[in-house]
XYZ file of C-alpha atoms in Angstrom:
308
model
C 46.447 -73.291 -36.249
C 50.082 -73.799 -37.312
C 50.317 -70.163 -38.284
C 48.882 -69.151 -34.958
C 51.466 -71.094 -32.976
C 54.302 -69.922 -35.205
C 53.480 -66.246 -34.573
C 52.979 -66.814 -30.842
C 56.173 -68.760 -30.443
C 58.195 -66.115 -32.288
C 57.049 -63.217 -30.080
C 60.206 -63.504 -28.012
C 62.205 -62.774 -31.178
C 60.233 -60.180 -33.156
C 56.874 -58.428 -33.318
C 55.017 -59.428 -36.546
C 53.765 -56.873 -39.090
C 51.824 -54.643 -39.271
C 53.091 -53.736 -35.811
C 56.827 -54.185 -36.271
C 59.406 -51.401 -36.405
C 59.227 -51.209 -40.235
C 55.464 -50.697 -40.266
C 53.898 -47.233 -40.350
C 52.822 -45.818 -36.993
C 53.003 -42.839 -34.663
C 53.190 -44.484 -31.226
C 54.528 -47.528 -29.411
C 52.485 -49.874 -27.193
C 54.702 -51.952 -24.932
C 53.541 -55.255 -23.429
C 54.206 -56.383 -19.917
C 56.890 -58.768 -21.186
C 58.743 -55.968 -22.939
C 57.730 -56.250 -26.603
C 57.067 -53.020 -28.449
C 54.263 -52.712 -31.005
C 54.231 -49.786 -33.416
C 50.686 -48.586 -34.112
C 48.682 -45.835 -35.695
C 46.771 -43.710 -33.204
C 44.384 -42.655 -35.951
C 43.377 -46.275 -36.512
C 42.862 -46.995 -32.825
C 40.930 -43.907 -31.746
C 38.240 -44.634 -34.332
C 37.714 -48.204 -33.110
C 37.879 -47.950 -29.293
C 36.817 -45.336 -26.735
C 39.624 -46.623 -24.533
C 42.269 -45.511 -27.024
C 40.339 -42.301 -27.785
C 40.677 -41.336 -24.101
C 44.295 -42.560 -23.908
C 45.368 -40.390 -26.839
C 43.030 -37.435 -26.196
C 45.588 -34.957 -24.812
C 48.510 -36.211 -26.804
C 49.608 -33.822 -29.579
C 50.319 -35.198 -33.032
C 53.710 -36.740 -33.416
C 56.319 -34.506 -35.116
C 59.176 -36.996 -35.108
C 59.565 -40.379 -36.740
C 62.202 -41.432 -34.226
C 60.888 -40.125 -30.888
C 57.406 -41.618 -30.790
C 55.229 -41.583 -27.642
C 55.257 -44.846 -25.720
C 52.413 -46.449 -23.745
C 52.893 -49.349 -21.341
C 50.295 -52.054 -20.893
C 49.858 -54.698 -18.188
C 49.064 -57.298 -20.866
C 51.509 -59.906 -22.258
C 52.522 -59.590 -25.890
C 50.154 -62.330 -27.088
C 47.103 -60.513 -25.649
C 48.227 -57.042 -26.740
C 48.806 -58.402 -30.249
C 45.316 -59.983 -30.329
C 43.762 -56.734 -29.166
C 45.450 -54.797 -31.951
C 44.404 -57.365 -34.529
C 40.787 -57.079 -33.505
C 40.828 -53.265 -33.438
C 43.110 -52.586 -36.429
C 41.859 -52.347 -39.992
C 43.724 -55.437 -41.017
C 42.360 -58.961 -41.569
C 44.685 -61.384 -39.834
C 42.231 -63.096 -37.481
C 43.909 -66.426 -38.358
C 46.608 -65.344 -35.921
C 44.199 -65.319 -32.990
C 43.810 -68.600 -31.090
C 40.887 -69.612 -28.884
C 42.647 -68.736 -25.617
C 43.461 -65.226 -26.880
C 39.826 -64.800 -27.931
C 38.553 -65.865 -24.509
C 40.891 -63.438 -22.772
C 39.803 -60.621 -25.106
C 36.164 -61.406 -24.329
C 37.000 -60.947 -20.660
C 38.620 -57.607 -21.479
C 36.039 -56.328 -23.938
C 34.647 -53.733 -21.497
C 38.087 -52.703 -20.250
C 39.324 -51.814 -23.743
C 35.912 -50.780 -25.105
C 36.151 -53.289 -27.928
C 33.155 -52.630 -30.227
C 30.647 -55.464 -30.388
C 30.963 -55.645 -34.211
C 34.753 -56.089 -33.927
C 34.436 -58.742 -31.249
C 31.713 -60.585 -33.073
C 33.741 -60.624 -36.267
C 36.714 -62.163 -34.435
C 34.440 -64.701 -32.750
C 32.779 -65.618 -36.027
C 36.184 -66.286 -37.589
C 37.156 -68.778 -34.856
C 33.726 -70.364 -34.445
C 33.397 -70.586 -38.217
C 36.659 -72.422 -38.763
C 35.534 -75.001 -36.169
C 31.964 -75.253 -37.449
C 32.701 -75.494 -41.142
C 35.258 -78.264 -41.023
C 34.652 -81.970 -40.508
C 35.527 -81.607 -36.817
C 36.585 -78.753 -34.487
C 40.273 -77.895 -34.790
C 40.357 -76.084 -31.446
C 39.413 -77.290 -27.998
C 35.754 -78.244 -28.364
C 34.935 -77.209 -24.816
C 36.106 -73.660 -25.591
C 34.369 -73.267 -28.922
C 31.132 -74.729 -27.497
C 31.331 -72.267 -24.596
C 32.050 -69.306 -26.891
C 29.143 -70.230 -29.112
C 26.885 -70.533 -26.074
C 27.976 -67.150 -24.714
C 26.659 -65.539 -27.924
C 23.510 -67.611 -28.174
C 24.495 -69.347 -31.384
C 22.170 -72.332 -31.257
C 23.101 -73.902 -34.564
C 26.791 -73.874 -33.667
C 26.501 -75.176 -30.095
C 24.176 -77.908 -31.313
C 26.850 -78.965 -33.806
C 29.691 -78.772 -31.262
C 27.733 -80.793 -28.679
C 28.024 -83.979 -30.762
C 31.820 -83.750 -30.409
C 31.662 -83.537 -26.598
C 30.637 -87.091 -25.775
C 34.181 -87.952 -24.637
C 34.591 -84.841 -22.487
C 34.857 -85.732 -18.794
C 32.032 -83.747 -17.230
C 33.012 -85.133 -13.846
C 36.195 -83.061 -14.010
C 35.438 -79.953 -11.994
C 38.100 -77.888 -13.741
C 36.427 -78.550 -17.076
C 32.993 -77.692 -15.692
C 34.326 -74.471 -14.139
C 35.995 -73.475 -17.435
C 32.817 -74.262 -19.387
C 30.510 -72.251 -17.156
C 32.972 -69.334 -16.856
C 33.532 -69.048 -20.637
C 29.897 -69.548 -21.564
C 28.579 -67.279 -18.862
C 25.803 -69.733 -17.955
C 25.434 -72.950 -15.996
C 22.847 -74.013 -18.606
C 25.660 -74.796 -21.008
C 26.720 -77.542 -18.574
C 23.145 -78.597 -17.737
C 22.439 -79.050 -21.471
C 25.342 -81.482 -21.747
C 24.399 -83.459 -18.657
C 20.841 -83.727 -19.881
C 22.153 -85.027 -23.214
C 24.193 -87.642 -21.326
C 21.039 -88.722 -19.450
C 19.047 -88.972 -22.672
C 21.765 -91.064 -24.315
C 21.940 -93.468 -21.388
C 18.184 -93.922 -21.388
C 18.109 -94.435 -25.185
C 20.595 -97.325 -24.936
C 17.595 -99.573 -24.330
C 16.512 -98.901 -27.881
C 19.923 -99.928 -29.179
C 19.692 -103.218 -27.242
C 16.165 -103.901 -28.446
C 17.308 -103.548 -32.065
C 19.560 -106.610 -31.489
C 16.696 -108.763 -30.216
C 18.723 -110.460 -27.422
C 15.802 -112.456 -26.017
C 15.373 -114.072 -29.398
C 18.993 -114.786 -30.217
C 20.780 -115.654 -26.982
C 21.335 -119.371 -26.680
C 19.512 -121.297 -23.899
C 22.668 -121.371 -21.712
C 22.972 -117.590 -21.707
C 19.275 -116.794 -21.335
C 18.334 -119.472 -18.809
C 18.284 -117.044 -15.883
C 17.673 -113.330 -15.471
C 21.087 -112.997 -13.784
C 22.900 -114.453 -16.813
C 20.750 -112.592 -19.309
C 21.138 -109.167 -17.726
C 24.875 -109.673 -17.236
C 25.169 -110.047 -21.024
C 22.833 -107.109 -21.587
C 25.083 -105.009 -19.396
C 28.118 -105.976 -21.487
C 26.297 -105.151 -24.713
C 25.336 -101.740 -23.284
C 28.965 -101.032 -22.494
C 29.962 -101.924 -26.026
C 27.212 -99.724 -27.469
C 28.058 -96.831 -25.122
C 31.649 -96.874 -26.368
C 30.727 -97.257 -30.022
C 28.305 -94.344 -29.856
C 30.913 -91.869 -28.568
C 31.707 -91.045 -32.188
C 30.170 -87.722 -33.295
C 28.728 -89.358 -36.433
C 28.414 -93.097 -35.742
C 27.917 -95.226 -38.825
C 26.840 -98.871 -38.771
C 27.610 -101.136 -41.722
C 27.461 -104.319 -39.707
C 25.689 -104.684 -36.421
C 28.143 -107.110 -34.872
C 31.260 -105.240 -36.042
C 29.823 -101.902 -34.895
C 29.494 -103.176 -31.325
C 32.629 -105.389 -31.536
C 30.470 -108.433 -30.859
C 32.086 -110.598 -33.487
C 35.504 -112.134 -34.036
C 37.640 -114.431 -31.931
C 36.602 -114.820 -28.341
C 39.748 -112.987 -27.265
C 38.799 -109.925 -29.296
C 35.100 -109.757 -28.521
C 33.720 -107.104 -26.215
C 30.912 -109.496 -25.261
C 32.286 -113.024 -25.133
C 29.208 -115.141 -25.690
C 29.374 -118.602 -27.190
C 29.163 -119.518 -30.888
C 25.557 -120.586 -30.466
C 24.366 -117.102 -29.574
C 23.073 -115.307 -32.705
C 24.042 -118.307 -34.838
C 20.692 -118.210 -36.683
C 20.282 -114.425 -36.680
C 19.541 -112.488 -39.852
C 22.530 -110.160 -39.795
C 21.145 -107.864 -42.501
C 17.874 -107.425 -40.599
C 19.609 -106.753 -37.306
C 21.994 -104.286 -38.986
C 19.114 -102.393 -40.465
C 17.322 -102.309 -37.154
C 20.444 -101.132 -35.352
C 21.105 -98.481 -37.980
C 17.586 -97.130 -37.487
C 18.040 -97.112 -33.708
C 21.322 -95.197 -34.072
C 19.596 -92.601 -36.248
C 17.109 -92.053 -33.397
C 19.836 -91.991 -30.729
C 20.381 -88.541 -29.156
C 23.582 -86.936 -30.440
C 23.040 -83.249 -29.775
C 21.739 -81.054 -26.977
C 18.059 -80.215 -26.667
C 18.470 -77.361 -24.143
C 19.461 -74.204 -25.970
C 20.904 -70.768 -25.143
C 18.253 -68.167 -24.335
C 18.548 -66.286 -27.620
C 20.005 -67.031 -31.002
C 22.185 -64.070 -31.998
C 23.858 -65.734 -34.981
C 21.559 -64.568 -37.780
C 22.159 -60.853 -37.397
C 25.948 -61.345 -37.369
C 26.228 -63.878 -40.180
C 27.018 -61.130 -42.689
C 30.195 -60.305 -40.855
């Protein structure tokens, strides 16, 4: 991503190769913000019907200094991304997620071939899927994967979306617009519901009825107040995409000084508990806890494009 931002930030100074003045080409494409890209008409007419029509009546260039110029209503960053996708060069690392989303919106306008678009998408989705965590905005890569029906990828990305504020209407609008389906949002809200329901299994693994002291289990009001606090602790601990439990009390921040505890019960609570047993039970409950979506895109288009 550093290379992406470096190229984008330097647009106001110079157009990068292979579209700079020193590169081979027989026409200029000028962005709405005044940057001039040198390009080969031969390369573009064979990859896009839009450019085939644009150059149809234009005679071959006879001068290396007086090249035909075409003006576009796109900023330099989008025109550059368009050329990268259409040109026979492999510099997709210079396309960021926002450029990709804008190109997807313009695919029909510029007659971008599906193979070219899918290749660019696979580069960006792949770099987010194959690493330990997404490097780009997870909402965007989840939405892009959903728009193409890539079930394996959206399933993977969904476990990184537990902290995303789905009550933020701007995020919901962006998600639905980029994915092309409200089901992408419904799948996430259903996952949130499943996770909330499954918190009961996390609590049961800790056997609170058995291990709360008499003072804190003497009434339903007191008992359920503490259960609510444990649920809050569990809810927060389980926001991690791959939660790991080595110690039940440490995982839920239930141990330590009273000032640092999430649930501030007394020292008598859990004093006789078998920590190893409870940890094993909690670990098993975490393994069963929903982490990924169960509602999928209509079709899975990934397999046929994997070779690209």
